[in-house]
PDB file of C-alpha atoms in Angstrom:
ATOM      1  CA  UNK A   1      41.901  35.748 -10.196  1.00  0.00           C
ATOM      2  CA  UNK A   2      41.963  32.003 -10.082  1.00  0.00           C
ATOM      3  CA  UNK A   3      38.961  30.002 -11.733  1.00  0.00           C
ATOM      4  CA  UNK A   4      38.088  28.663  -8.334  1.00  0.00           C
ATOM      5  CA  UNK A   5      38.043  32.147  -6.808  1.00  0.00           C
ATOM      6  CA  UNK A   6      35.771  33.429  -9.724  1.00  0.00           C
ATOM      7  CA  UNK A   7      33.421  30.404  -9.277  1.00  0.00           C
ATOM      8  CA  UNK A   8      33.416  30.756  -5.110  1.00  0.00           C
ATOM      9  CA  UNK A   9      32.455  34.724  -6.081  1.00  0.00           C
ATOM     10  CA  UNK A  10      29.738  33.924  -8.664  1.00  0.00           C
ATOM     11  CA  UNK A  11      28.251  31.006  -6.136  1.00  0.00           C
ATOM     12  CA  UNK A  12      27.989  33.794  -3.254  1.00  0.00           C
ATOM     13  CA  UNK A  13      26.389  35.913  -5.926  1.00  0.00           C
ATOM     14  CA  UNK A  14      29.311  38.449  -5.198  1.00  0.00           C
ATOM     15  CA  UNK A  15      30.185  38.274  -9.059  1.00  0.00           C
ATOM     16  CA  UNK A  16      32.337  41.173 -10.244  1.00  0.00           C
ATOM     17  CA  UNK A  17      31.844  42.732 -13.322  1.00  0.00           C
ATOM     18  CA  UNK A  18      33.250  40.578 -15.941  1.00  0.00           C
ATOM     19  CA  UNK A  19      34.582  41.784 -18.940  1.00  0.00           C
ATOM     20  CA  UNK A  20      35.410  39.463 -22.222  1.00  0.00           C
ATOM     21  CA  UNK A  21      37.963  41.009 -24.334  1.00  0.00           C
ATOM     22  CA  UNK A  22      37.712  38.302 -27.061  1.00  0.00           C
ATOM     23  CA  UNK A  23      36.261  38.660 -30.196  1.00  0.00           C
ATOM     24  CA  UNK A  24      32.147  38.739 -30.446  1.00  0.00           C
ATOM     25  CA  UNK A  25      32.233  35.200 -32.349  1.00  0.00           C
ATOM     26  CA  UNK A  26      34.790  33.555 -29.409  1.00  0.00           C
ATOM     27  CA  UNK A  27      32.493  35.252 -26.967  1.00  0.00           C
ATOM     28  CA  UNK A  28      29.534  33.486 -28.604  1.00  0.00           C
ATOM     29  CA  UNK A  29      31.227  30.225 -28.578  1.00  0.00           C
ATOM     30  CA  UNK A  30      32.288  30.030 -25.523  1.00  0.00           C
ATOM     31  CA  UNK A  31      31.646  32.274 -22.328  1.00  0.00           C
ATOM     32  CA  UNK A  32      31.258  33.026 -18.421  1.00  0.00           C
ATOM     33  CA  UNK A  33      27.315  33.604 -18.355  1.00  0.00           C
ATOM     34  CA  UNK A  34      26.850  37.106 -17.267  1.00  0.00           C
ATOM     35  CA  UNK A  35      30.111  38.537 -19.090  1.00  0.00           C
ATOM     36  CA  UNK A  36      30.126  41.571 -21.164  1.00  0.00           C
ATOM     37  CA  UNK A  37      31.611  41.351 -24.399  1.00  0.00           C
ATOM     38  CA  UNK A  38      34.485  44.366 -24.937  1.00  0.00           C
ATOM     39  CA  UNK A  39      36.827  43.226 -27.612  1.00  0.00           C
ATOM     40  CA  UNK A  40      40.400  44.270 -27.189  1.00  0.00           C
ATOM     41  CA  UNK A  41      40.338  46.851 -29.976  1.00  0.00           C
ATOM     42  CA  UNK A  42      37.163  48.459 -28.662  1.00  0.00           C
ATOM     43  CA  UNK A  43      38.244  48.724 -25.181  1.00  0.00           C
ATOM     44  CA  UNK A  44      41.636  50.079 -26.354  1.00  0.00           C
ATOM     45  CA  UNK A  45      40.081  52.805 -28.313  1.00  0.00           C
ATOM     46  CA  UNK A  46      37.520  53.891 -25.361  1.00  0.00           C
ATOM     47  CA  UNK A  47      39.540  52.900 -22.360  1.00  0.00           C
ATOM     48  CA  UNK A  48      39.033  56.573 -21.024  1.00  0.00           C
ATOM     49  CA  UNK A  49      35.126  56.634 -21.299  1.00  0.00           C
ATOM     50  CA  UNK A  50      34.952  53.129 -20.160  1.00  0.00           C
ATOM     51  CA  UNK A  51      37.181  53.714 -17.042  1.00  0.00           C
ATOM     52  CA  UNK A  52      34.725  56.190 -16.006  1.00  0.00           C
ATOM     53  CA  UNK A  53      32.115  53.267 -15.770  1.00  0.00           C
ATOM     54  CA  UNK A  54      34.402  50.441 -14.520  1.00  0.00           C
ATOM     55  CA  UNK A  55      33.832  50.877 -10.935  1.00  0.00           C
ATOM     56  CA  UNK A  56      34.203  48.099  -8.144  1.00  0.00           C
ATOM     57  CA  UNK A  57      35.807  44.578  -8.872  1.00  0.00           C
ATOM     58  CA  UNK A  58      36.397  43.706 -12.306  1.00  0.00           C
ATOM     59  CA  UNK A  59      37.757  40.396 -13.967  1.00  0.00           C
ATOM     60  CA  UNK A  60      38.848  40.775 -17.531  1.00  0.00           C
ATOM     61  CA  UNK A  61      38.496  37.520 -19.500  1.00  0.00           C
ATOM     62  CA  UNK A  62      39.771  36.318 -22.863  1.00  0.00           C
ATOM     63  CA  UNK A  63      40.829  32.967 -24.201  1.00  0.00           C
ATOM     64  CA  UNK A  64      43.738  31.936 -22.323  1.00  0.00           C
ATOM     65  CA  UNK A  65      44.886  35.388 -20.450  1.00  0.00           C
ATOM     66  CA  UNK A  66      47.001  37.173 -23.045  1.00  0.00           C
ATOM     67  CA  UNK A  67      44.715  39.576 -24.584  1.00  0.00           C
ATOM     68  CA  UNK A  68      43.118  39.990 -20.840  1.00  0.00           C
ATOM     69  CA  UNK A  69      46.496  41.259 -19.769  1.00  0.00           C
ATOM     70  CA  UNK A  70      46.815  43.591 -22.680  1.00  0.00           C
ATOM     71  CA  UNK A  71      43.425  45.172 -21.610  1.00  0.00           C
ATOM     72  CA  UNK A  72      44.598  45.388 -18.165  1.00  0.00           C
ATOM     73  CA  UNK A  73      47.361  47.782 -19.191  1.00  0.00           C
ATOM     74  CA  UNK A  74      45.111  49.879 -21.170  1.00  0.00           C
ATOM     75  CA  UNK A  75      42.766  50.041 -18.370  1.00  0.00           C
ATOM     76  CA  UNK A  76      45.470  50.762 -15.895  1.00  0.00           C
ATOM     77  CA  UNK A  77      46.632  53.740 -18.102  1.00  0.00           C
ATOM     78  CA  UNK A  78      43.096  55.196 -17.805  1.00  0.00           C
ATOM     79  CA  UNK A  79      42.927  54.719 -14.057  1.00  0.00           C
ATOM     80  CA  UNK A  80      41.569  51.783 -13.293  1.00  0.00           C
ATOM     81  CA  UNK A  81      42.924  50.022 -10.365  1.00  0.00           C
ATOM     82  CA  UNK A  82      40.541  47.409  -9.418  1.00  0.00           C
ATOM     83  CA  UNK A  83      40.529  45.313 -12.612  1.00  0.00           C
ATOM     84  CA  UNK A  84      42.019  41.783 -12.502  1.00  0.00           C
ATOM     85  CA  UNK A  85      42.675  39.047 -15.098  1.00  0.00           C
ATOM     86  CA  UNK A  86      40.985  35.207 -14.759  1.00  0.00           C
ATOM     87  CA  UNK A  87      44.183  33.191 -14.585  1.00  0.00           C
ATOM     88  CA  UNK A  88      44.125  30.785 -17.720  1.00  0.00           C
ATOM     89  CA  UNK A  89      41.177  32.739 -19.187  1.00  0.00           C
ATOM     90  CA  UNK A  90      37.785  31.058 -20.358  1.00  0.00           C
ATOM     91  CA  UNK A  91      39.340  27.986 -21.034  1.00  0.00           C
ATOM     92  CA  UNK A  92      40.678  27.090 -17.483  1.00  0.00           C
ATOM     93  CA  UNK A  93      37.461  28.274 -16.393  1.00  0.00           C
ATOM     94  CA  UNK A  94      35.661  25.534 -18.453  1.00  0.00           C
ATOM     95  CA  UNK A  95      38.377  22.775 -17.579  1.00  0.00           C
ATOM     96  CA  UNK A  96      37.733  23.679 -13.678  1.00  0.00           C
ATOM     97  CA  UNK A  97      34.377  24.531 -13.133  1.00  0.00           C
ATOM     98  CA  UNK A  98      32.498  24.231 -16.471  1.00  0.00           C
ATOM     99  CA  UNK A  99      29.357  24.570 -14.720  1.00  0.00           C
ATOM    100  CA  UNK A 100      30.106  28.119 -14.822  1.00  0.00           C
ATOM    101  CA  UNK A 101      30.739  28.386 -18.415  1.00  0.00           C
ATOM    102  CA  UNK A 102      28.436  28.311 -21.535  1.00  0.00           C
ATOM    103  CA  UNK A 103      29.025  26.966 -25.155  1.00  0.00           C
ATOM    104  CA  UNK A 104      27.237  28.219 -27.894  1.00  0.00           C
ATOM    105  CA  UNK A 105      27.893  27.918 -31.725  1.00  0.00           C
ATOM    106  CA  UNK A 106      31.828  26.578 -31.936  1.00  0.00           C
ATOM    107  CA  UNK A 107      34.185  28.568 -33.899  1.00  0.00           C
ATOM    108  CA  UNK A 108      38.066  28.421 -33.481  1.00  0.00           C
ATOM    109  CA  UNK A 109      39.688  30.819 -31.238  1.00  0.00           C
ATOM    110  CA  UNK A 110      40.990  33.986 -32.951  1.00  0.00           C
ATOM    111  CA  UNK A 111      44.655  32.664 -32.236  1.00  0.00           C
ATOM    112  CA  UNK A 112      44.159  29.428 -33.477  1.00  0.00           C
ATOM    113  CA  UNK A 113      42.682  30.787 -36.715  1.00  0.00           C
ATOM    114  CA  UNK A 114      45.692  33.117 -37.056  1.00  0.00           C
ATOM    115  CA  UNK A 115      48.135  30.313 -36.210  1.00  0.00           C
ATOM    116  CA  UNK A 116      46.381  28.208 -38.893  1.00  0.00           C
ATOM    117  CA  UNK A 117      46.574  30.998 -41.752  1.00  0.00           C
ATOM    118  CA  UNK A 118      50.020  31.873 -40.864  1.00  0.00           C
ATOM    119  CA  UNK A 119      51.066  28.458 -40.666  1.00  0.00           C
ATOM    120  CA  UNK A 120      49.784  27.411 -43.919  1.00  0.00           C
ATOM    121  CA  UNK A 121      50.702  30.514 -45.810  1.00  0.00           C
ATOM    122  CA  UNK A 122      54.478  29.637 -44.956  1.00  0.00           C
ATOM    123  CA  UNK A 123      53.925  25.697 -45.745  1.00  0.00           C
ATOM    124  CA  UNK A 124      52.801  27.010 -48.875  1.00  0.00           C
ATOM    125  CA  UNK A 125      55.627  29.493 -49.726  1.00  0.00           C
ATOM    126  CA  UNK A 126      58.409  26.458 -48.859  1.00  0.00           C
ATOM    127  CA  UNK A 127      56.729  23.941 -50.712  1.00  0.00           C
ATOM    128  CA  UNK A 128      55.885  26.407 -53.941  1.00  0.00           C
ATOM    129  CA  UNK A 129      59.706  27.710 -53.736  1.00  0.00           C
ATOM    130  CA  UNK A 130      60.845  24.044 -54.003  1.00  0.00           C
ATOM    131  CA  UNK A 131      58.221  23.038 -56.471  1.00  0.00           C
ATOM    132  CA  UNK A 132      57.176  26.111 -58.629  1.00  0.00           C
ATOM    133  CA  UNK A 133      59.741  28.492 -58.390  1.00  0.00           C
ATOM    134  CA  UNK A 134      62.291  30.207 -55.827  1.00  0.00           C
ATOM    135  CA  UNK A 135      60.187  33.353 -55.756  1.00  0.00           C
ATOM    136  CA  UNK A 136      57.215  31.921 -54.147  1.00  0.00           C
ATOM    137  CA  UNK A 137      59.536  31.036 -51.177  1.00  0.00           C
ATOM    138  CA  UNK A 138      59.385  34.777 -50.342  1.00  0.00           C
ATOM    139  CA  UNK A 139      56.040  34.262 -49.225  1.00  0.00           C
ATOM    140  CA  UNK A 140      57.151  32.397 -45.934  1.00  0.00           C
ATOM    141  CA  UNK A 141      59.896  35.547 -45.194  1.00  0.00           C
ATOM    142  CA  UNK A 142      56.817  38.044 -45.640  1.00  0.00           C
ATOM    143  CA  UNK A 143      54.606  36.006 -43.001  1.00  0.00           C
ATOM    144  CA  UNK A 144      57.806  35.890 -40.688  1.00  0.00           C
ATOM    145  CA  UNK A 145      58.618  39.539 -41.043  1.00  0.00           C
ATOM    146  CA  UNK A 146      54.548  40.054 -40.440  1.00  0.00           C
ATOM    147  CA  UNK A 147      54.791  38.104 -37.533  1.00  0.00           C
ATOM    148  CA  UNK A 148      57.566  39.987 -36.189  1.00  0.00           C
ATOM    149  CA  UNK A 149      56.331  43.186 -36.587  1.00  0.00           C
ATOM    150  CA  UNK A 150      52.861  41.941 -34.701  1.00  0.00           C
ATOM    151  CA  UNK A 151      54.921  41.162 -32.031  1.00  0.00           C
ATOM    152  CA  UNK A 152      56.984  44.392 -31.681  1.00  0.00           C
ATOM    153  CA  UNK A 153      53.851  46.466 -32.393  1.00  0.00           C
ATOM    154  CA  UNK A 154      51.618  44.628 -30.386  1.00  0.00           C
ATOM    155  CA  UNK A 155      48.907  44.381 -32.921  1.00  0.00           C
ATOM    156  CA  UNK A 156      47.646  41.560 -35.587  1.00  0.00           C
ATOM    157  CA  UNK A 157      46.833  42.773 -39.249  1.00  0.00           C
ATOM    158  CA  UNK A 158      46.137  39.072 -39.807  1.00  0.00           C
ATOM    159  CA  UNK A 159      43.503  38.541 -36.979  1.00  0.00           C
ATOM    160  CA  UNK A 160      42.144  42.218 -38.078  1.00  0.00           C
ATOM    161  CA  UNK A 161      41.534  40.692 -41.360  1.00  0.00           C
ATOM    162  CA  UNK A 162      40.108  37.379 -40.148  1.00  0.00           C
ATOM    163  CA  UNK A 163      37.386  39.114 -38.171  1.00  0.00           C
ATOM    164  CA  UNK A 164      35.957  40.269 -41.126  1.00  0.00           C
ATOM    165  CA  UNK A 165      35.407  36.849 -42.511  1.00  0.00           C
ATOM    166  CA  UNK A 166      31.736  35.547 -42.306  1.00  0.00           C
ATOM    167  CA  UNK A 167      32.217  32.661 -40.101  1.00  0.00           C
ATOM    168  CA  UNK A 168      33.537  35.377 -37.682  1.00  0.00           C
ATOM    169  CA  UNK A 169      30.448  37.463 -37.814  1.00  0.00           C
ATOM    170  CA  UNK A 170      27.709  37.558 -35.311  1.00  0.00           C
ATOM    171  CA  UNK A 171      24.397  39.233 -35.718  1.00  0.00           C
ATOM    172  CA  UNK A 172      25.018  42.647 -33.995  1.00  0.00           C
ATOM    173  CA  UNK A 173      28.771  43.372 -33.093  1.00  0.00           C
ATOM    174  CA  UNK A 174      29.448  45.126 -29.527  1.00  0.00           C
ATOM    175  CA  UNK A 175      29.761  49.148 -29.472  1.00  0.00           C
ATOM    176  CA  UNK A 176      30.586  50.968 -26.579  1.00  0.00           C
ATOM    177  CA  UNK A 177      27.187  52.619 -26.321  1.00  0.00           C
ATOM    178  CA  UNK A 178      25.850  48.963 -25.840  1.00  0.00           C
ATOM    179  CA  UNK A 179      28.296  48.109 -23.593  1.00  0.00           C
ATOM    180  CA  UNK A 180      27.908  51.380 -21.400  1.00  0.00           C
ATOM    181  CA  UNK A 181      24.281  50.729 -21.207  1.00  0.00           C
ATOM    182  CA  UNK A 182      24.715  47.316 -19.774  1.00  0.00           C
ATOM    183  CA  UNK A 183      27.394  48.232 -17.356  1.00  0.00           C
ATOM    184  CA  UNK A 184      25.399  50.365 -14.881  1.00  0.00           C
ATOM    185  CA  UNK A 185      22.726  47.706 -14.878  1.00  0.00           C
ATOM    186  CA  UNK A 186      25.008  45.143 -13.702  1.00  0.00           C
ATOM    187  CA  UNK A 187      26.754  47.163 -11.288  1.00  0.00           C
ATOM    188  CA  UNK A 188      23.806  48.472  -9.531  1.00  0.00           C
ATOM    189  CA  UNK A 189      22.227  45.444  -8.887  1.00  0.00           C
ATOM    190  CA  UNK A 190      22.395  45.684  -5.141  1.00  0.00           C
ATOM    191  CA  UNK A 191      21.496  49.321  -4.802  1.00  0.00           C
ATOM    192  CA  UNK A 192      17.866  48.771  -4.159  1.00  0.00           C
ATOM    193  CA  UNK A 193      18.509  46.668  -1.473  1.00  0.00           C
ATOM    194  CA  UNK A 194      21.257  48.795   0.476  1.00  0.00           C
ATOM    195  CA  UNK A 195      18.171  51.591   0.154  1.00  0.00           C
ATOM    196  CA  UNK A 196      16.057  49.104   1.451  1.00  0.00           C
ATOM    197  CA  UNK A 197      18.243  48.353   4.403  1.00  0.00           C
ATOM    198  CA  UNK A 198      19.054  52.165   5.277  1.00  0.00           C
ATOM    199  CA  UNK A 199      15.422  53.024   5.148  1.00  0.00           C
ATOM    200  CA  UNK A 200      14.520  50.597   7.785  1.00  0.00           C
ATOM    201  CA  UNK A 201      17.112  52.027   9.839  1.00  0.00           C
TER     202      UNK A 201
END
């Protein structure tokens, strides 16, 4: 779904269920108002349970679209056929329709943090190998091997470690129980109106 299509749905109050699969810190920093935070790891581990509640049109949101596409694959495997990905993620939404985004406490996106740490370690290994000891250069090789393994397994140990850092902590991390408690209320907003129309008929 394009940012413009989502913006039109929001303006018409025909908003689909918005599921943000980024980390809680990223969600707090920049989000589409009304979106529910279900980090990718949480969604992956509970995809069958969540699939039972994910009815109607669903839009998956992340920073630029990569994690949302992974979430889509997990939900499709669990039987969800109505989910779509926000093209370009929340970054594109802010660039094209800033009025439908909200910025809170600012933090770097997780992929940016991973690139910063990995790049710094590779640089340190290269310089250390030249200036201190050739053995320090193995650090760059280890990081390269770790990134290769991350790509092959579609996982990231560095991101998992960074999520635990103090600057990535929020007051209350999302849980599947909290998410399930929120979803029915958002999905049934129009239910009373439908009942009222039927009663008048």
